[in-house]
C-alpha cells in the first residue's frame, strides 16, 4: 500500500547489520506518525534493537501500533530504563490501552516506572470505567480563546502545536477552560488573519462525558460525521478529545463481541489465532455446557412421549427435521432483532411492532415449510417408503406442527433479545444456539401434542 | 447531545408557521455541515417546505444526512425544478449513494435532471463497481504544488478552499496532477510561511484505487489511522479522496451483513424496522427452505436406523441432545473463524493451524460433554428412569457419540468457512444454522453407528 515497498526491507536489513547511521538516514523527513505503521510490521527483536537507537517519539508511536501481545514481548526485551522512557513517551490513551491488557500487578510495576506527572495522568484515565470514553481520551488538543484573532491563534498553534496529533478541530474555551465551541481548523485557514476567533463560532457542538460508554460515542460519531469530539467534565471544562480513528477500532471490537456471542460462545477479547487454547476452552465450554444442559430437557420431553413413539415409531424419524426448522427460524429472527437493536433502529417500547412483524413472518414461513414437509412425506410414501398405513395423518402432523413451531421460533427468537435487554443483559447473548435450544424443547412438545391430537387419540 | 436542544423545536415551529425570516435568523453563523444533522431530524414535510426557502448548500448537506427512504419521499414532495437544483447541489458521492438506492429507471430520470458537468461526474462514479472505493469518493480535495511556499498554498486555499469539506489533508501533485505526497494540514499551520511545500513532503503516503473493494479501504484506514486517503487512477493522478467518516458507515454495514448471514438469512440491506414484509420474507425464506431441505436428510438417515430404534426405543430420546451438541460446537467454531477471517487475522494458507486448534478444542469439549452425558443417563437410571436393562451401554453410546460429534462439529464448523472462501463465496454464508444442519445429519450417523457397535451387534 505504501509508496515504497522496499523501504521496510532496507530498514530491516540495516537494523540487522546494526547500521544505525543508515537507519537514521532512512528516517529523515519522516514523521513518527507515518513511520509507526511501517515499523510496527518488523519483528519485535528488531524493534527492541532499533528502539535503543531511535528517538522516544518514534519508539512511542510505533509501540502504540503493536498488538498487545507484541507490546508485552517487546517491553521484556528492553532494559527497565528504556522501558520506563518508552512508557513515559507514550500518548496517555495508548498507555492506558496497553496497561489495560496487563495483569494488575504487572500494570502496577509499569506505572511505577512513570514520572509523577505521567503517573498521575495515567491513574486518572485508568479511574474511568472500562469501555468508557475516559479510557480512550487523548489529552492532545488545541484550545484558543474567542477574543484572540486568527493570526494570534495560528501563532499560538505554531509555537505549541507541533506535537498535537489532533489539530483538525480547534476548541474555543473561556478563562476557566470551559468549552465554548469547536471550530474546524479549515475555518482558521480560510479566514483573514485579523478575524476574531469569536466570529468563527456558531455555538453548535457535540460533546462527550468521560463516563459515556464507548458505544454511545460511536453512535454520535456516526451521526454527526465528526473527526473528533471533545470530552468535558461536569463543569463543562474540556479535559480531552476522542478521535474518529479510535472509533474504527471500537466499531470492529463491538461487532466482534456481538458476532462471537451470537455464535454461542463468550467474546474472546483477543484474536482467535493468538488466544491460548486453555482460555479459548473456558470461553467456549461455559456456553456449550449451558446449552447442553438446556438441551437435556429434550430427552426428558421425549421421555414423556415414549409410549407414543413406541406406538408410531415413524414419529421419531421427523423429530430432528421438525425441531431444527423452529431453531433456524428462531435464530434468524433473533439475529435480525439483535443487530437492529445494536444499530438503535428501534427502542424497547416498540416491541409490539417487532412482535407483529414476526407473527406475520412466522406464519408465512411456517405455512411454506409445513406444506413442503407435508408433501415430502406424502411423496416418499407414494414412492413406497413405509411410513405406516396412516402416512397422511403423519404428513398432517408434521405439516401442522411445522407451522406452530416456526411461528413459535420466530416469536421466541425476536422477543428473547428484547427481554434480555429489558433485564439489563446483553441482547447478543440470546444467540442462535441459545434460541435453537429453547425452541427444540418447546418444539418437541408442540410436535408430539399435535401428533397426539391427530394420530394417537 | 447538541449545545441547544430547544433549537430544533424553535426551527420546527418557525417552519410550520411559515415564518422563514426567523428560520433565516436561526441559520445565521451556522455552517451547512453543522445544520445538516439537526435538520435531518425534522419530518420530511417540514424539510420540503424549508428547502423552498433555504440555500441549495444547506438543502444538499441536509439531504445527504437523510435515510434513503426519507430522501425518496422528500424528492417527491419537491417540484421537479427544485429537485433538480437539489440533485445538482449534492456532493457527488452523496448523489451516487442516493441514486444507488433507486430503481434504474427512476435513477435515470434523476440523472436527466443534472447539469451536463454533474451528469458526467455522476456517470463516471456510477461506472465503478458496487461497494468499490470509486462509488464513495468525494471529489472535494485540495491539491498544491511542491514548488509553492506555505504562504502561497494558504492563499490558494483561502481563495479556493472554502467549500472543501475535507481540508484536513492537503495533496501535493506534479504538473500532470500525479500524486506526490499527502501532507496533514497542521504541517502548513505550524511551518513558517516561507517554507517551500517540498520541505513538508516525506514521499510516504497510502493511496487507494477506485476499483478497490470498500472492505479493503476499511482495512487500510484501520491500519494507518488516516482521516482521508487519496484515490488515484492508473496514471497515479489523484481523482478523489475517501474520508474516514464514510468508513464508520462501511464498518457498520459490513458487520450487519455478516451478522445477518451468520443468523441464517440473507443480508437485508435495509433496516429491519422499515424493510417491507414481502422483501423480508424473500430474504429469510430462501435460506430457511435450503436448511429445511438439508435437514430432511435427518429423516432419511433415521429411516435407515428404524429397526435399531424399534429395538432400543430409548435411543430416540437422546437424538436431539446428541446432534444439537454437535451443531452448537460447530456454530461456535464457524463464527469464531469467520470473524477472524473478516478481521484478516489469518490467511487461507494457515488452515492447518486452525484445524489443529479445533481438533484439540473439539476433543476437549467433546470429552467434557460426553462425560456429562454419560453421567446424566446413569444418574437418571439410578433415580429409576426406565432406560432399559442395558442403560450403562446406552450411557456409553451417548458419551462416546458426543465426543465424536462435538469433534466433528468443531472441525466442520471451522473448515467450512475456509472452503467457502477458497471457493470464492462469502465465508459468512456458512452460518450457525447451516453448520448445525450439516452436523445434524452426520451426527445421526455417528450416533447410530456407535449405538450399533456398542448395543446392537
PDB file of C-alpha atoms in Angstrom, chain A residues 240-343:
ATOM      1  CA  UNK A 240      -9.649  15.658  26.389  1.00  0.00           C
ATOM      2  CA  UNK A 241     -10.834  14.621  22.980  1.00  0.00           C
ATOM      3  CA  UNK A 242     -11.706  11.352  21.285  1.00  0.00           C
ATOM      4  CA  UNK A 243     -10.668  10.866  17.661  1.00  0.00           C
ATOM      5  CA  UNK A 244     -12.524   9.029  14.926  1.00  0.00           C
ATOM      6  CA  UNK A 245      -9.659   6.642  14.125  1.00  0.00           C
ATOM      7  CA  UNK A 246     -10.115   5.093  17.589  1.00  0.00           C
ATOM      8  CA  UNK A 247     -13.786   4.747  16.708  1.00  0.00           C
ATOM      9  CA  UNK A 248     -12.957   2.463  13.789  1.00  0.00           C
ATOM     10  CA  UNK A 249     -11.324   0.109  16.279  1.00  0.00           C
ATOM     11  CA  UNK A 250     -14.259   0.395  18.662  1.00  0.00           C
ATOM     12  CA  UNK A 251     -16.656  -0.428  15.824  1.00  0.00           C
ATOM     13  CA  UNK A 252     -14.618  -3.516  14.935  1.00  0.00           C
ATOM     14  CA  UNK A 253     -14.339  -4.688  18.547  1.00  0.00           C
ATOM     15  CA  UNK A 254     -18.024  -4.196  19.300  1.00  0.00           C
ATOM     16  CA  UNK A 255     -19.008  -6.100  16.149  1.00  0.00           C
ATOM     17  CA  UNK A 256     -16.605  -8.909  17.029  1.00  0.00           C
ATOM     18  CA  UNK A 257     -18.063  -9.232  20.518  1.00  0.00           C
ATOM     19  CA  UNK A 258     -21.622  -9.397  19.199  1.00  0.00           C
ATOM     20  CA  UNK A 259     -20.729 -11.855  16.455  1.00  0.00           C
ATOM     21  CA  UNK A 260     -18.897 -14.187  18.832  1.00  0.00           C
ATOM     22  CA  UNK A 261     -21.756 -14.106  21.326  1.00  0.00           C
ATOM     23  CA  UNK A 262     -24.244 -14.743  18.519  1.00  0.00           C
ATOM     24  CA  UNK A 263     -22.217 -17.823  17.629  1.00  0.00           C
ATOM     25  CA  UNK A 264     -22.866 -19.159  21.092  1.00  0.00           C
ATOM     26  CA  UNK A 265     -19.596 -18.528  22.899  1.00  0.00           C
ATOM     27  CA  UNK A 266     -18.281 -15.774  25.138  1.00  0.00           C
ATOM     28  CA  UNK A 267     -16.471 -12.889  23.451  1.00  0.00           C
ATOM     29  CA  UNK A 268     -12.822 -13.972  23.183  1.00  0.00           C
ATOM     30  CA  UNK A 269     -11.499 -10.418  23.721  1.00  0.00           C
ATOM     31  CA  UNK A 270      -8.334 -11.384  21.796  1.00  0.00           C
ATOM     32  CA  UNK A 271      -7.570 -12.729  18.328  1.00  0.00           C
ATOM     33  CA  UNK A 272      -8.720 -16.285  17.632  1.00  0.00           C
ATOM     34  CA  UNK A 273      -5.294 -17.060  16.226  1.00  0.00           C
ATOM     35  CA  UNK A 274      -3.312 -15.987  19.289  1.00  0.00           C
ATOM     36  CA  UNK A 275      -5.603 -16.710  22.262  1.00  0.00           C
ATOM     37  CA  UNK A 276      -4.276 -19.551  24.401  1.00  0.00           C
ATOM     38  CA  UNK A 277      -6.141 -22.835  23.986  1.00  0.00           C
ATOM     39  CA  UNK A 278      -6.957 -23.008  27.688  1.00  0.00           C
ATOM     40  CA  UNK A 279      -8.503 -19.521  27.631  1.00  0.00           C
ATOM     41  CA  UNK A 280     -10.426 -20.330  24.465  1.00  0.00           C
ATOM     42  CA  UNK A 281     -11.649 -23.539  26.070  1.00  0.00           C
ATOM     43  CA  UNK A 282     -13.045 -21.608  29.028  1.00  0.00           C
ATOM     44  CA  UNK A 283     -14.749 -19.088  26.744  1.00  0.00           C
ATOM     45  CA  UNK A 284     -16.422 -21.853  24.731  1.00  0.00           C
ATOM     46  CA  UNK A 285     -17.059 -24.622  27.265  1.00  0.00           C
ATOM     47  CA  UNK A 286     -19.272 -22.484  29.507  1.00  0.00           C
ATOM     48  CA  UNK A 287     -21.908 -21.711  26.906  1.00  0.00           C
ATOM     49  CA  UNK A 288     -21.643 -25.140  25.297  1.00  0.00           C
ATOM     50  CA  UNK A 289     -22.308 -26.774  28.657  1.00  0.00           C
ATOM     51  CA  UNK A 290     -25.204 -24.444  29.417  1.00  0.00           C
ATOM     52  CA  UNK A 291     -26.742 -25.229  26.030  1.00  0.00           C
ATOM     53  CA  UNK A 292     -26.113 -28.933  26.573  1.00  0.00           C
ATOM     54  CA  UNK A 293     -27.871 -28.897  29.912  1.00  0.00           C
ATOM     55  CA  UNK A 294     -30.752 -26.955  28.400  1.00  0.00           C
ATOM     56  CA  UNK A 295     -30.928 -29.459  25.577  1.00  0.00           C
ATOM     57  CA  UNK A 296     -31.188 -32.303  28.117  1.00  0.00           C
ATOM     58  CA  UNK A 297     -34.805 -31.338  28.545  1.00  0.00           C
ATOM     59  CA  UNK A 298     -35.379 -32.657  25.024  1.00  0.00           C
ATOM     60  CA  UNK A 299     -34.587 -36.120  26.368  1.00  0.00           C
ATOM     61  CA  UNK A 300     -36.938 -35.505  29.267  1.00  0.00           C
ATOM     62  CA  UNK A 301     -39.652 -34.192  26.964  1.00  0.00           C
ATOM     63  CA  UNK A 302     -39.296 -37.130  24.606  1.00  0.00           C
ATOM     64  CA  UNK A 303     -39.373 -39.437  27.619  1.00  0.00           C
ATOM     65  CA  UNK A 304     -42.905 -38.277  28.305  1.00  0.00           C
ATOM     66  CA  UNK A 305     -43.917 -39.309  24.818  1.00  0.00           C
ATOM     67  CA  UNK A 306     -42.048 -42.595  24.852  1.00  0.00           C
ATOM     68  CA  UNK A 307     -45.272 -44.590  24.582  1.00  0.00           C
ATOM     69  CA  UNK A 308     -46.492 -42.543  21.629  1.00  0.00           C
ATOM     70  CA  UNK A 309     -43.145 -43.106  19.934  1.00  0.00           C
ATOM     71  CA  UNK A 310     -43.391 -46.818  20.550  1.00  0.00           C
ATOM     72  CA  UNK A 311     -46.862 -46.859  19.008  1.00  0.00           C
ATOM     73  CA  UNK A 312     -45.860 -44.822  15.972  1.00  0.00           C
ATOM     74  CA  UNK A 313     -42.134 -45.257  15.553  1.00  0.00           C
ATOM     75  CA  UNK A 314     -42.021 -43.130  12.394  1.00  0.00           C
ATOM     76  CA  UNK A 315     -42.845 -40.080  14.517  1.00  0.00           C
ATOM     77  CA  UNK A 316     -39.289 -40.247  15.814  1.00  0.00           C
ATOM     78  CA  UNK A 317     -37.849 -40.040  12.308  1.00  0.00           C
ATOM     79  CA  UNK A 318     -39.061 -36.478  11.835  1.00  0.00           C
ATOM     80  CA  UNK A 319     -38.092 -35.110  15.231  1.00  0.00           C
ATOM     81  CA  UNK A 320     -34.796 -33.522  14.077  1.00  0.00           C
ATOM     82  CA  UNK A 321     -36.411 -32.070  10.956  1.00  0.00           C
ATOM     83  CA  UNK A 322     -39.298 -30.501  12.812  1.00  0.00           C
ATOM     84  CA  UNK A 323     -37.427 -29.018  15.760  1.00  0.00           C
ATOM     85  CA  UNK A 324     -34.499 -27.739  13.701  1.00  0.00           C
ATOM     86  CA  UNK A 325     -36.922 -25.784  11.491  1.00  0.00           C
ATOM     87  CA  UNK A 326     -38.066 -23.929  14.604  1.00  0.00           C
ATOM     88  CA  UNK A 327     -34.496 -23.373  15.718  1.00  0.00           C
ATOM     89  CA  UNK A 328     -33.495 -21.928  12.360  1.00  0.00           C
ATOM     90  CA  UNK A 329     -36.488 -19.604  12.179  1.00  0.00           C
ATOM     91  CA  UNK A 330     -35.678 -18.528  15.729  1.00  0.00           C
ATOM     92  CA  UNK A 331     -32.028 -17.803  15.093  1.00  0.00           C
ATOM     93  CA  UNK A 332     -32.942 -15.759  12.004  1.00  0.00           C
ATOM     94  CA  UNK A 333     -35.362 -13.628  13.995  1.00  0.00           C
ATOM     95  CA  UNK A 334     -33.031 -13.270  16.977  1.00  0.00           C
ATOM     96  CA  UNK A 335     -30.083 -12.192  14.841  1.00  0.00           C
ATOM     97  CA  UNK A 336     -32.069  -9.615  12.889  1.00  0.00           C
ATOM     98  CA  UNK A 337     -33.571  -8.136  16.049  1.00  0.00           C
ATOM     99  CA  UNK A 338     -30.272  -8.084  17.942  1.00  0.00           C
ATOM    100  CA  UNK A 339     -28.465  -6.231  15.150  1.00  0.00           C
ATOM    101  CA  UNK A 340     -31.356  -3.844  14.715  1.00  0.00           C
ATOM    102  CA  UNK A 341     -31.210  -3.078  18.446  1.00  0.00           C
ATOM    103  CA  UNK A 342     -27.437  -2.600  18.319  1.00  0.00           C
ATOM    104  CA  UNK A 343     -27.829  -0.068  15.482  1.00  0.00           C
TER     105      UNK A 343
END
